[in-house]
Amino acid sequence: MPVNTLTAAAHITPVVIRTFLSHSKRKGKKLHNHDQKELSTDDILFDEAFHIVRAFIALGTNNTVESLQAFTNTHVPAPYWCAVSPVRIPLFSANRAADDLIKWFGPEELRTVVGGERWWQVRGLDGIDAEWITEREYLSPPIKGKEKMSEADKDILRMEHLDSVMLYIHGGGYFWGSINTHRYQIIRYARKIKGRCFAVNYRKAPQYPWPCPLQDVLAAYFYLTRPPPEAHHAPILPSQIVFAGDSAGGGLALAVLTILRDLHRPQPAGAVLISPWVDLTHSFPSVMGNTESDIVPPHGFLAKPSVLWPVELVAEKGRVVRAEKGVPPVPGHADTLKPGNVRKRREGGMDQEKMAEEAEREGLVDDNGKADEYADGAGQADDAAVGIPDKEDIDFWQPKPPKVLMDNPRAVPLEMRSQIQMYAATEQLSHPLVSPVLQGSLGGLCPLYIMAGDGEVLRDEIVYIAHRAAHPADYPARAGVMRDGRRQRENAERWTEPTRVHLQVFDGMCHVLTVFTFTPAASYAYRSIAEFVRHVTQNDAEHLAVNPFPELHRPPLDVGLSADVEPDHDGRHEAAENAAAMDRRQRSDVDIYKLNERELSAAVGRDDEQVDMMPENGNGDAEHVAGTQEAGSGSQVGDIPDVLMLRERVDVHGIVRPMEAPEDCPVLKIRPEEVGLLKEGPLNKWWSGQKEWDRKFKRSAERAQKQRLKHEAVGKRIMENAREQGLLLVHEAPPERLQPPRLTSNMSSMSSFSRPGRIDNERRWGPLDLEGENVPLSAIANRRDTPEALALLKKSIYRTAPVTHQNVPKMKMSDIIRAAFDPNDDPNGDPKQSVSEQQVRSYFFPNMHGLRMWDSVISIFMRSSSKSAKKAREAVKAQARVASGALSTVTSPDASSR
């Protein structure tokens, strides 16, 4: 069954019941044992929501990629109380972004790493879907003289006075999710910042793999700052824009920031990175240790086989093989993406049997054709056969994907044969724009506000990149990246200025804690994000140079409880503890910062200020900050200049405390040489799940293989018909036949209801323009074996042809009849494009869609949480009055005696 509202409800309802029973049992056991340890799951609302989200993602992994994409990219109406204006970012902005990407990569890297400069610019839509979002109450009065404009366009003009702009990039593992899955969160951000949000629905993998999403996000930024003539908004200054993204969106935001920095383009005022996914090689320890406390599936994002994914439906000889026997790992293909023999054989059309025979001759598998035992770590090489090179041997200790770093250096090395991530080919995973943790330097960026859940699998890489950005010299990139990347060597030398970073790790929270908007910790996160956005967008550069974070100059009265109060949720705390918690909330963030300094100084035996200050010179010595003794005392708060990094933890009630010293963080002790490598442990974790999926969905894979053959036959017929109907590409036409592109009708005399096709005057590429390019195997731009690939091909031929087409041929009547019965086609308009790009429209009860129902559930949880908060506040006030009365009783005799 596909992913839809009914199947989601059927799958999730038993989970809700089980969670309620297990929560009650666990809570009773804690009370009986007088267990006072606070956990995020002590809150029944969070416990239920956590397991609901986890169950939904598990449902997605048991269905096809297309099914999950279609469900999460279904258009859902916005609430009546918010203003949402859909727009389409035109090719004008997309081409400007493409030009910058081409400049960043350079000719050699485009050829050897990306695979060309055209395929990733191919798109089905005539632009990129996006939305302006804000609170309707924030709109200015109606504008006169704009009667011909639509209400949505008028709303864009009525948002112009809102200075703070958040460019939001949604998450979803780089392959699912959309504006619709995140609209509730985005609306809340707009309300908190008292501004407007611009959300971009970028193309997603595996249909549009890296760097397609990068181009779309960069285009969205250029659309804001340098709008095309037809845009209704005025140009927005970069100093008024803040990037924000969660998970994959956070990774995209960080990658785009490095592109802007490297090309000396104006950067936004700041960026909010919420659980950013920045290491697609999964080389950090928390990937192995936080599985039970996170919503991410234990084996990663697997999927039921379909015509789209996985690329290799049936891996008869194993998806993981041994490298050449007796030879240690040698330089692979990742940093230069020069295809290895396995990939060349695959691209050359060699079938699985011949590939296996050749692999046996090369020693990649044993005589029985087995490699799985080595994927489980059982394969060991003879000690005498494999010598262990010195630590300085980069090729041995830093193998490039698809080769794997073994736990035992004497073990026979493993090599990936299947693609492990949908976003990028295995050979590309160590590229710095795929895994930004491998950037030569993360210095020189705009201020970053980074959040992580202590219980999420990505925790370690998030903490690590925060410190890499704030301390470029202390956390360098590994030698292999520097050796093989010219730009990364230049970046390490050029961008030595530290990035201002505010890092917060939330106790007990999972991946993307802001999903659980009703929890006290998430409420604090939304307030803090809003304060950061307003601070960096509403202050001038001179002020921000001294005060990069709002926490460093606000008076104590500006901090603490606001509209979203996060009191203690249950009645387990005594009145004194409640009063103490209230006191901590009312403490200024400057006090917290100073406390952080004092505790860290004591921990490392220093008398001066915390080391996370802007160095006075290039030698990295910390600068003592004068005047900071009075910065955290009283209501007159002075500046705290040259602050480099704030490091904090946040408990389940949203109360901030200092983070432990860097020397006490295990993840910060990881050597740079260990970062960004495919390692045996995470590989086996994925591989054990993939083997289970291969067995579970064996018949589905076989059916998908047959369907691919049928689609390929259809694609061949489409091309033959188009040629018969006069399709001619510019490079195919003889000189005497070359003429300016002409518009011809795509309709026969019996199909007058169809609108005419056209040749797009904007620069764009189509599936027929990729000769000589090394296109990723999953990209539909160069495939003919999926319905989405065929829809893209037909649209490029018959509807909006690129300028490389000499003409637009006329469709046969038989083709129009077929389109009427094809669920992926439309005889009256453009064929439906990939669900990874185009939103699905639900015309029957759109308000009953699962995404809208989830928003309703969150709203109910928010109201319940608010009621609990109100009761807790009243209890605290009552206890405070009692304590005040008792104090008056004790002190009154002394007063009378005086």
Coordinates of C-alpha atoms in Angstrom, one line a residue, residues 17-545:
I17 CA -2.0 3.0 21.9
R18 CA 1.3 1.1 22.6
T19 CA 3.0 4.3 23.5
F20 CA 0.3 5.4 25.9
L21 CA 0.4 2.0 27.7
S22 CA 4.2 1.9 27.9
H23 CA 4.4 5.5 29.0
S24 CA 2.0 4.9 31.9
K25 CA 3.9 1.8 32.9
R26 CA 7.3 3.5 32.8
K27 CA 6.0 6.6 34.6
G28 CA 4.5 4.5 37.4
K29 CA 7.8 2.6 37.8
K30 CA 9.7 5.9 38.1
L31 CA 7.4 7.2 40.8
H32 CA 7.6 3.9 42.7
N33 CA 11.4 4.0 42.5
H34 CA 11.5 7.7 43.4
D35 CA 13.5 8.2 40.2
Q36 CA 14.0 12.0 39.9
K37 CA 15.9 11.9 36.6
E38 CA 14.2 14.1 34.0
L39 CA 13.7 12.7 30.5
S40 CA 12.1 14.4 27.5
T41 CA 9.8 11.3 27.2
D42 CA 8.4 12.0 30.7
D43 CA 6.1 14.4 28.9
I44 CA 3.3 12.2 27.4
L45 CA 2.7 14.6 24.6
F46 CA 6.3 14.5 23.4
D47 CA 6.4 10.7 24.0
E48 CA 3.4 10.2 21.7
A49 CA 4.6 12.7 19.0
F50 CA 8.1 11.2 19.0
H51 CA 6.8 7.7 18.3
I52 CA 4.3 9.0 15.8
V53 CA 7.0 10.7 13.7
R54 CA 9.3 7.7 14.1
A55 CA 6.5 5.4 13.0
F56 CA 5.7 7.5 9.9
I57 CA 9.3 7.6 8.8
A58 CA 9.4 3.8 9.3
L59 CA 6.3 3.6 7.1
G60 CA 8.1 5.6 4.4
T61 CA 11.0 3.2 4.4
N62 CA 8.6 0.3 3.7
N63 CA 7.2 2.1 0.7
T64 CA 8.7 3.4 -2.6
V65 CA 10.5 6.7 -2.7
E66 CA 7.9 8.1 -5.2
S67 CA 5.1 7.2 -2.8
L68 CA 6.7 9.0 0.2
Q69 CA 7.6 12.0 -2.0
A70 CA 4.0 12.3 -3.4
F71 CA 2.5 12.2 0.1
T72 CA 4.9 14.8 1.6
N73 CA 4.8 17.1 -1.5
T74 CA 1.0 17.3 -1.6
H75 CA -0.3 20.9 -1.5
V76 CA -2.1 21.6 1.7
P77 CA -4.2 24.8 2.2
A78 CA -2.8 27.2 4.7
P79 CA -4.7 28.4 7.7
Y80 CA -7.0 31.3 7.2
W81 CA -5.1 33.5 9.6
C82 CA -1.8 33.5 7.7
A83 CA -1.0 35.0 4.3
V84 CA 0.6 32.6 1.9
S85 CA 1.6 33.8 -1.6
P86 CA 2.9 31.1 -4.0
V87 CA 5.4 32.2 -6.6
R88 CA 7.6 30.5 -9.1
I89 CA 11.3 31.5 -9.2
P90 CA 12.0 31.9 -12.9
L91 CA 14.8 30.6 -15.0
F92 CA 16.3 34.1 -14.9
S93 CA 17.3 33.5 -11.3
A94 CA 18.1 29.8 -11.8
N95 CA 20.5 30.6 -14.6
R96 CA 22.3 33.2 -12.5
A97 CA 22.8 30.5 -9.8
A98 CA 24.0 28.0 -12.4
D99 CA 26.6 30.5 -13.6
D100 CA 28.0 30.9 -10.1
L101 CA 28.1 27.1 -9.5
I102 CA 29.9 26.7 -12.8
K103 CA 32.4 29.3 -11.7
W104 CA 32.8 27.7 -8.3
F105 CA 33.5 24.2 -9.7
G106 CA 35.7 25.2 -12.6
P107 CA 36.0 23.2 -15.9
E108 CA 38.0 20.3 -14.5
E109 CA 35.8 19.6 -11.5
L110 CA 32.7 20.0 -13.5
R111 CA 33.9 17.3 -15.8
T112 CA 35.5 14.9 -13.3
V113 CA 33.3 15.4 -10.2
V114 CA 29.9 16.8 -11.2
G115 CA 29.7 15.0 -14.6
G116 CA 29.0 18.0 -16.7
E117 CA 27.4 21.5 -16.6
R118 CA 24.1 20.8 -18.2
W119 CA 22.4 17.7 -16.7
W120 CA 21.8 19.4 -13.3
Q121 CA 20.1 22.4 -14.9
V122 CA 17.5 20.2 -16.5
R123 CA 14.1 20.7 -14.8
G124 CA 10.5 19.8 -15.6
L125 CA 8.9 23.0 -14.3
D126 CA 9.6 26.4 -15.8
G127 CA 11.1 27.5 -12.5
I128 CA 11.2 26.7 -8.8
D129 CA 8.1 26.6 -6.6
A130 CA 8.3 28.9 -3.5
E131 CA 6.0 30.7 -1.1
W132 CA 5.9 34.0 0.8
I133 CA 4.5 33.4 4.3
T134 CA 3.6 35.7 7.1
E135 CA 0.9 36.4 9.6
R136 CA -2.1 38.1 8.1
E137 CA -2.2 40.6 10.9
Y138 CA 1.2 41.8 9.9
L139 CA 0.1 42.9 6.4
S140 CA -0.1 46.6 5.7
P141 CA -3.5 48.1 4.7
P142 CA -4.9 47.2 1.3
I143 CA -3.2 48.9 -1.6
K144 CA -5.3 50.9 -3.9
G145 CA -5.0 50.8 -7.7
K146 CA -4.0 47.1 -7.8
E147 CA -7.5 45.7 -8.6
K148 CA -6.2 43.6 -11.5
M149 CA -3.7 41.8 -9.3
S150 CA -4.6 38.5 -7.5
E151 CA -5.0 38.6 -3.8
A152 CA -1.8 36.5 -3.4
D153 CA 0.2 39.1 -5.4
K154 CA -1.3 41.9 -3.4
D155 CA -0.3 40.2 -0.2
I156 CA 3.4 40.2 -1.4
L157 CA 3.2 44.0 -1.8
R158 CA 1.6 44.3 1.7
M159 CA 4.6 42.4 3.2
E160 CA 7.1 44.9 1.9
H161 CA 7.3 46.8 5.2
L162 CA 8.5 43.7 7.1
D163 CA 12.2 44.1 7.2
S164 CA 13.3 40.7 8.7
V165 CA 13.2 38.0 6.0
M166 CA 13.9 34.3 6.7
L167 CA 14.8 32.1 3.7
Y168 CA 13.7 28.7 4.9
I169 CA 15.1 25.5 3.4
H170 CA 13.1 22.4 4.5
G171 CA 14.7 19.1 5.4
G172 CA 13.8 15.5 4.6
G173 CA 16.9 13.5 4.0
Y174 CA 17.5 15.4 0.7
F175 CA 14.7 13.3 -1.0
W176 CA 11.4 13.9 0.7
G177 CA 9.5 16.7 2.5
S178 CA 8.4 20.1 1.1
I179 CA 7.0 23.4 2.0
N180 CA 3.8 21.6 3.0
T181 CA 5.5 19.4 5.6
H182 CA 7.1 22.5 7.2
R183 CA 4.5 25.2 6.7
Y184 CA 3.3 25.1 10.3
Q185 CA 6.8 25.7 11.6
I186 CA 7.5 28.4 9.0
I187 CA 4.3 30.2 10.0
R188 CA 5.5 30.2 13.6
Y189 CA 8.9 31.6 12.6
A190 CA 7.2 34.4 10.7
R191 CA 5.1 35.2 13.8
K192 CA 8.0 35.1 16.1
I193 CA 10.3 37.3 14.0
K194 CA 7.5 39.7 13.2
G195 CA 8.6 39.4 9.6
R196 CA 8.1 37.3 6.5
C197 CA 9.5 34.0 5.4
F198 CA 10.3 32.8 1.9
A199 CA 10.3 29.0 1.6
V200 CA 11.8 27.2 -1.4
N201 CA 10.6 23.8 -2.8
Y202 CA 13.9 22.7 -4.2
R203 CA 14.3 19.7 -6.5
K204 CA 15.0 16.5 -4.6
A205 CA 17.0 13.3 -5.1
P206 CA 17.2 10.7 -6.4
Q207 CA 15.5 12.1 -9.5
Y208 CA 17.5 15.4 -9.2
P209 CA 20.6 14.6 -7.2
W210 CA 23.4 16.8 -6.1
P211 CA 24.1 19.6 -7.1
C212 CA 20.5 20.2 -8.3
P213 CA 19.2 21.3 -4.8
L214 CA 22.2 23.6 -4.4
Q215 CA 21.3 25.5 -7.6
D216 CA 17.7 25.9 -6.5
V217 CA 18.6 27.3 -3.0
L218 CA 21.1 29.6 -4.5
A219 CA 18.5 30.7 -7.1
A220 CA 16.0 31.5 -4.3
Y221 CA 18.6 33.7 -2.6
F222 CA 19.3 35.6 -5.8
Y223 CA 15.5 35.9 -6.4
L224 CA 15.3 37.8 -3.1
T225 CA 18.4 40.0 -3.6
R226 CA 18.2 40.6 -7.3
P227 CA 14.6 39.9 -8.3
P228 CA 13.7 39.5 -12.0
P229 CA 11.5 42.2 -13.6
E230 CA 8.3 40.3 -13.2
A231 CA 8.8 39.8 -9.4
H232 CA 6.4 41.8 -7.2
H233 CA 8.8 42.4 -4.3
A234 CA 11.6 45.0 -4.2
P235 CA 15.2 43.9 -3.9
I236 CA 16.0 42.8 -0.4
L237 CA 19.3 43.6 1.2
P238 CA 21.4 40.6 2.2
S239 CA 21.7 42.2 5.6
Q240 CA 17.9 41.7 6.0
I241 CA 18.0 38.0 5.2
V242 CA 18.7 35.0 7.4
F243 CA 19.1 31.5 6.1
A244 CA 17.3 28.8 8.1
G245 CA 17.1 25.1 7.5
D246 CA 16.7 21.8 9.3
S247 CA 18.5 18.5 8.7
A248 CA 19.2 18.4 4.9
G249 CA 18.0 22.0 4.7
G250 CA 20.7 23.0 7.2
G251 CA 23.3 21.2 5.2
L252 CA 22.2 23.0 2.0
A253 CA 22.3 26.3 3.8
L254 CA 25.8 25.8 5.0
A255 CA 27.0 24.6 1.6
V256 CA 25.4 27.7 -0.1
L257 CA 27.1 30.0 2.4
T258 CA 30.5 28.6 1.5
I259 CA 29.8 29.2 -2.2
L260 CA 28.8 32.8 -1.5
R261 CA 31.9 33.2 0.6
D262 CA 34.3 31.7 -1.9
L263 CA 32.9 33.8 -4.8
H264 CA 32.9 36.9 -2.7
R265 CA 29.1 37.3 -3.0
P266 CA 27.3 39.2 -0.2
Q267 CA 26.3 36.8 2.5
P268 CA 23.0 36.9 4.5
A269 CA 23.0 38.5 7.9
G270 CA 23.1 35.1 9.6
A271 CA 22.0 31.5 9.4
V272 CA 20.1 29.2 11.7
L273 CA 21.1 25.5 11.3
I274 CA 18.8 23.1 13.1
S275 CA 20.2 19.6 13.2
P276 CA 22.1 20.1 10.0
W277 CA 23.2 17.0 8.1
V278 CA 26.7 17.8 7.1
D279 CA 28.5 14.5 6.9
L280 CA 27.0 12.0 4.5
T281 CA 29.7 9.5 5.1
H282 CA 28.5 9.0 8.7
S283 CA 32.0 9.1 10.1
F284 CA 31.1 10.3 13.7
P285 CA 30.4 8.1 16.7
S286 CA 26.9 9.3 17.5
V287 CA 25.6 7.6 14.3
M288 CA 26.3 4.3 16.0
G289 CA 25.2 5.2 19.5
N290 CA 22.0 7.3 19.4
T291 CA 19.7 5.1 17.3
E292 CA 17.2 4.4 20.0
S293 CA 16.8 8.0 21.0
D294 CA 16.2 9.4 17.5
I295 CA 13.5 9.4 14.8
V296 CA 16.0 8.5 12.1
P297 CA 15.6 4.8 11.0
P298 CA 18.3 2.5 12.4
H299 CA 19.5 1.4 9.0
G300 CA 19.2 4.8 7.3
F301 CA 16.7 5.8 4.6
L302 CA 16.0 2.6 2.8
A303 CA 13.0 2.1 0.5
K304 CA 10.9 -0.5 -1.2
P305 CA 12.3 -1.1 -4.7
S306 CA 10.6 0.7 -7.6
V307 CA 11.5 1.6 -11.1
L308 CA 13.2 4.7 -9.6
W309 CA 15.2 3.4 -6.7
P310 CA 17.5 1.7 -6.0
V311 CA 19.5 2.1 -9.2
E312 CA 20.6 -1.6 -9.0
L313 CA 17.4 -3.4 -8.2
V314 CA 19.0 -6.8 -8.0
A315 CA 22.6 -7.1 -6.7
E316 CA 23.1 -10.8 -7.3
K317 CA 26.8 -10.8 -6.3
G318 CA 26.5 -8.4 -3.4
R319 CA 26.3 -4.7 -2.8
V320 CA 29.6 -4.7 -0.9
V321 CA 32.7 -6.4 -2.2
R322 CA 36.3 -6.9 -1.2
A323 CA 38.9 -4.7 -2.8
E324 CA 41.8 -6.3 -4.6
K325 CA 43.2 -9.1 -2.6
G326 CA 46.4 -8.3 -0.6
V327 CA 46.4 -4.7 -1.7
P328 CA 45.5 -1.9 0.8
P329 CA 43.1 0.8 -0.1
V330 CA 44.5 3.1 -2.8
P331 CA 43.2 6.5 -3.9
G332 CA 39.6 6.0 -5.1
H333 CA 37.3 8.4 -6.9
A334 CA 35.6 10.7 -4.4
D335 CA 37.6 13.8 -4.4
T336 CA 38.3 13.7 -8.1
L337 CA 35.4 11.4 -9.1
K338 CA 37.3 9.5 -11.7
P339 CA 35.1 6.4 -12.2
G340 CA 36.6 3.2 -11.0
N341 CA 36.3 -0.1 -12.9
V342 CA 33.1 -1.2 -11.2
R343 CA 31.3 2.0 -12.3
K344 CA 32.8 1.9 -15.8
R345 CA 31.5 -1.7 -16.2
R346 CA 28.1 -0.7 -14.9
E347 CA 27.9 2.4 -17.2
G348 CA 29.1 0.3 -20.1
G349 CA 26.0 -1.8 -20.0
M350 CA 27.7 -5.0 -18.7
D351 CA 25.1 -7.2 -17.1
Q352 CA 25.4 -8.5 -13.5
E353 CA 26.7 -11.9 -14.5
K354 CA 29.5 -10.6 -16.6
M355 CA 30.4 -8.0 -13.9
A356 CA 30.6 -10.8 -11.4
E357 CA 32.8 -12.9 -13.6
E358 CA 35.2 -10.0 -14.2
A359 CA 35.1 -9.1 -10.5
E360 CA 36.2 -12.7 -9.6
R361 CA 39.1 -12.4 -12.1
E362 CA 40.1 -9.2 -10.3
G363 CA 39.8 -10.7 -6.9
L364 CA 36.8 -8.6 -5.8
V365 CA 34.8 -11.7 -4.7
D366 CA 35.7 -15.2 -3.6
D367 CA 35.3 -18.3 -5.6
N368 CA 31.7 -18.7 -4.4
G369 CA 30.8 -15.2 -5.4
K370 CA 30.3 -14.2 -1.8
A371 CA 31.2 -10.8 -0.3
D372 CA 28.6 -10.5 2.4
E373 CA 30.7 -12.1 5.0
Y374 CA 33.3 -9.4 4.6
A375 CA 30.7 -6.8 5.0
D376 CA 30.0 -8.2 8.4
G377 CA 33.7 -7.7 9.3
A378 CA 34.6 -11.4 9.2
G379 CA 37.0 -11.1 6.3
Q380 CA 40.6 -10.9 7.5
A381 CA 43.7 -10.7 5.5
D382 CA 46.9 -12.6 6.3
D383 CA 49.2 -10.5 8.5
A384 CA 52.1 -11.3 6.3
A385 CA 50.2 -10.5 3.1
V386 CA 49.1 -7.0 4.1
G387 CA 51.6 -4.7 5.7
I388 CA 50.4 -1.8 7.7
P389 CA 51.8 1.5 6.3
D390 CA 52.9 4.4 8.5
K391 CA 50.3 6.8 9.8
E392 CA 51.5 9.3 7.2
D393 CA 50.3 7.1 4.4
I394 CA 47.2 9.1 3.4
D395 CA 46.1 6.6 0.8
F396 CA 45.9 3.8 3.3
W397 CA 44.4 5.6 6.3
Q398 CA 42.1 7.9 4.3
P399 CA 40.6 5.8 1.6
K400 CA 38.2 7.6 -0.6
P401 CA 34.6 6.3 -1.2
P402 CA 33.6 3.8 -2.4
K403 CA 36.5 2.2 -0.5
V404 CA 35.9 1.7 3.3
L405 CA 38.2 2.3 6.3
M406 CA 38.3 -1.0 8.2
D407 CA 38.2 -1.3 12.0
N408 CA 41.1 -3.8 11.7
P409 CA 43.8 -2.3 9.4
R410 CA 44.8 -5.9 8.5
A411 CA 41.4 -6.8 7.3
V412 CA 40.7 -7.1 3.5
P413 CA 39.4 -3.7 2.5
L414 CA 35.8 -3.4 1.4
E415 CA 34.4 -1.4 -1.5
M416 CA 30.8 -0.2 -2.1
R417 CA 29.2 -1.4 -5.3
S418 CA 25.7 0.1 -4.6
Q419 CA 24.9 3.7 -4.0
I420 CA 24.4 4.2 -0.3
Q421 CA 22.9 7.7 -0.2
M422 CA 20.2 9.0 -2.6
Y423 CA 21.5 12.6 -2.6
A424 CA 24.9 11.8 -4.2
A425 CA 26.8 9.0 -5.7
T426 CA 29.1 7.1 -3.3
E427 CA 32.2 8.5 -5.0
Q428 CA 30.9 12.1 -4.3
L429 CA 30.1 11.7 -0.6
S430 CA 33.5 13.2 0.5
H431 CA 33.0 16.3 -1.7
P432 CA 32.9 19.5 0.5
L433 CA 29.6 20.7 -1.1
V434 CA 28.0 17.3 -0.4
S435 CA 29.5 16.9 3.2
P436 CA 30.3 20.5 4.3
V437 CA 32.1 19.1 7.3
L438 CA 35.0 18.5 4.9
Q439 CA 35.3 22.1 3.8
G440 CA 38.9 23.4 3.8
S441 CA 37.7 26.1 6.2
L442 CA 34.4 27.1 7.7
G443 CA 35.8 30.5 8.7
G444 CA 34.7 33.7 7.2
L445 CA 31.0 33.0 7.3
C446 CA 28.1 35.0 8.6
P447 CA 27.1 34.4 12.3
L448 CA 25.7 30.9 12.8
Y449 CA 23.1 29.8 15.3
I450 CA 23.4 26.0 15.5
M451 CA 21.1 23.6 17.4
A452 CA 21.4 19.9 18.0
G453 CA 19.5 17.3 20.0
D454 CA 21.6 15.4 22.5
G455 CA 19.8 12.2 21.5
E456 CA 20.1 12.5 17.7
V457 CA 22.4 10.4 15.5
L458 CA 23.9 13.6 13.9
R459 CA 24.8 15.2 17.2
D460 CA 28.6 14.7 17.0
E461 CA 29.0 16.1 13.5
I462 CA 26.9 19.2 14.4
V463 CA 29.0 19.9 17.5
Y464 CA 32.1 19.4 15.4
I465 CA 31.2 21.8 12.6
A466 CA 30.3 24.4 15.2
H467 CA 33.8 24.3 16.6
R468 CA 35.3 24.0 13.1
A469 CA 33.6 27.3 12.1
A470 CA 34.6 29.1 15.3
H471 CA 38.1 27.8 15.4
P472 CA 39.3 27.1 11.9
A473 CA 43.0 26.7 12.9
D474 CA 42.2 24.2 15.7
Y475 CA 40.0 21.9 13.6
P476 CA 41.6 21.7 10.2
A477 CA 40.3 19.6 7.3
R478 CA 42.0 16.2 6.8
A479 CA 45.0 15.9 4.7
G480 CA 43.3 13.9 1.9
V481 CA 40.8 16.6 1.3
M482 CA 43.5 19.3 1.2
R483 CA 45.7 17.3 -1.1
D484 CA 43.1 16.5 -3.7
G485 CA 41.1 19.8 -3.7
R486 CA 42.7 22.9 -5.0
R487 CA 39.9 25.2 -3.8
Q488 CA 40.0 23.6 -0.4
R489 CA 43.7 24.3 0.0
E490 CA 43.0 27.9 -1.0
N491 CA 40.1 28.2 1.4
A492 CA 42.2 26.9 4.3
E493 CA 44.8 29.6 3.6
R494 CA 42.4 32.4 2.9
W495 CA 39.5 32.0 5.3
T496 CA 41.3 32.0 8.7
E497 CA 38.9 34.5 10.3
P498 CA 36.7 32.7 12.8
T499 CA 33.0 32.5 12.2
R500 CA 30.8 33.7 15.1
V501 CA 28.9 30.7 16.4
H502 CA 26.2 30.1 19.0
L503 CA 25.9 26.4 19.7
Q504 CA 23.2 24.8 21.8
V505 CA 22.7 21.1 22.5
F506 CA 19.2 20.2 23.9
D507 CA 19.0 17.5 26.5
G508 CA 17.1 14.4 25.5
M509 CA 15.9 15.8 22.2
C510 CA 16.0 14.0 18.9
H511 CA 16.6 15.1 15.4
V512 CA 15.0 18.5 14.5
L513 CA 13.6 19.3 17.9
T514 CA 11.6 22.2 16.4
V515 CA 9.1 19.6 14.9
F516 CA 7.8 19.2 18.5
T517 CA 6.7 22.8 18.8
F518 CA 4.7 22.2 21.9
T519 CA 7.6 21.1 24.2
P520 CA 9.2 23.7 26.5
A521 CA 12.6 23.1 24.9
A522 CA 11.2 23.8 21.4
S523 CA 9.3 26.8 22.6
Y524 CA 12.6 28.2 23.9
A525 CA 14.2 27.4 20.6
Y526 CA 11.6 29.3 18.6
R527 CA 12.0 32.3 20.8
S528 CA 15.7 32.2 20.7
I529 CA 15.8 31.8 16.9
A530 CA 13.5 34.8 16.5
E531 CA 15.7 36.9 18.8
F532 CA 18.7 36.0 16.7
V533 CA 17.0 36.8 13.4
R534 CA 15.7 40.2 14.7
H535 CA 19.1 41.0 16.1
V536 CA 21.2 40.3 13.0
T537 CA 18.7 41.9 10.6
Q538 CA 17.7 45.0 12.6
N539 CA 21.2 46.2 13.7
D540 CA 23.9 47.8 11.7
A541 CA 27.2 46.2 10.9
E542 CA 29.1 48.3 13.5
H543 CA 26.9 47.1 16.3
L544 CA 27.0 43.5 15.1
A545 CA 30.7 43.5 15.0

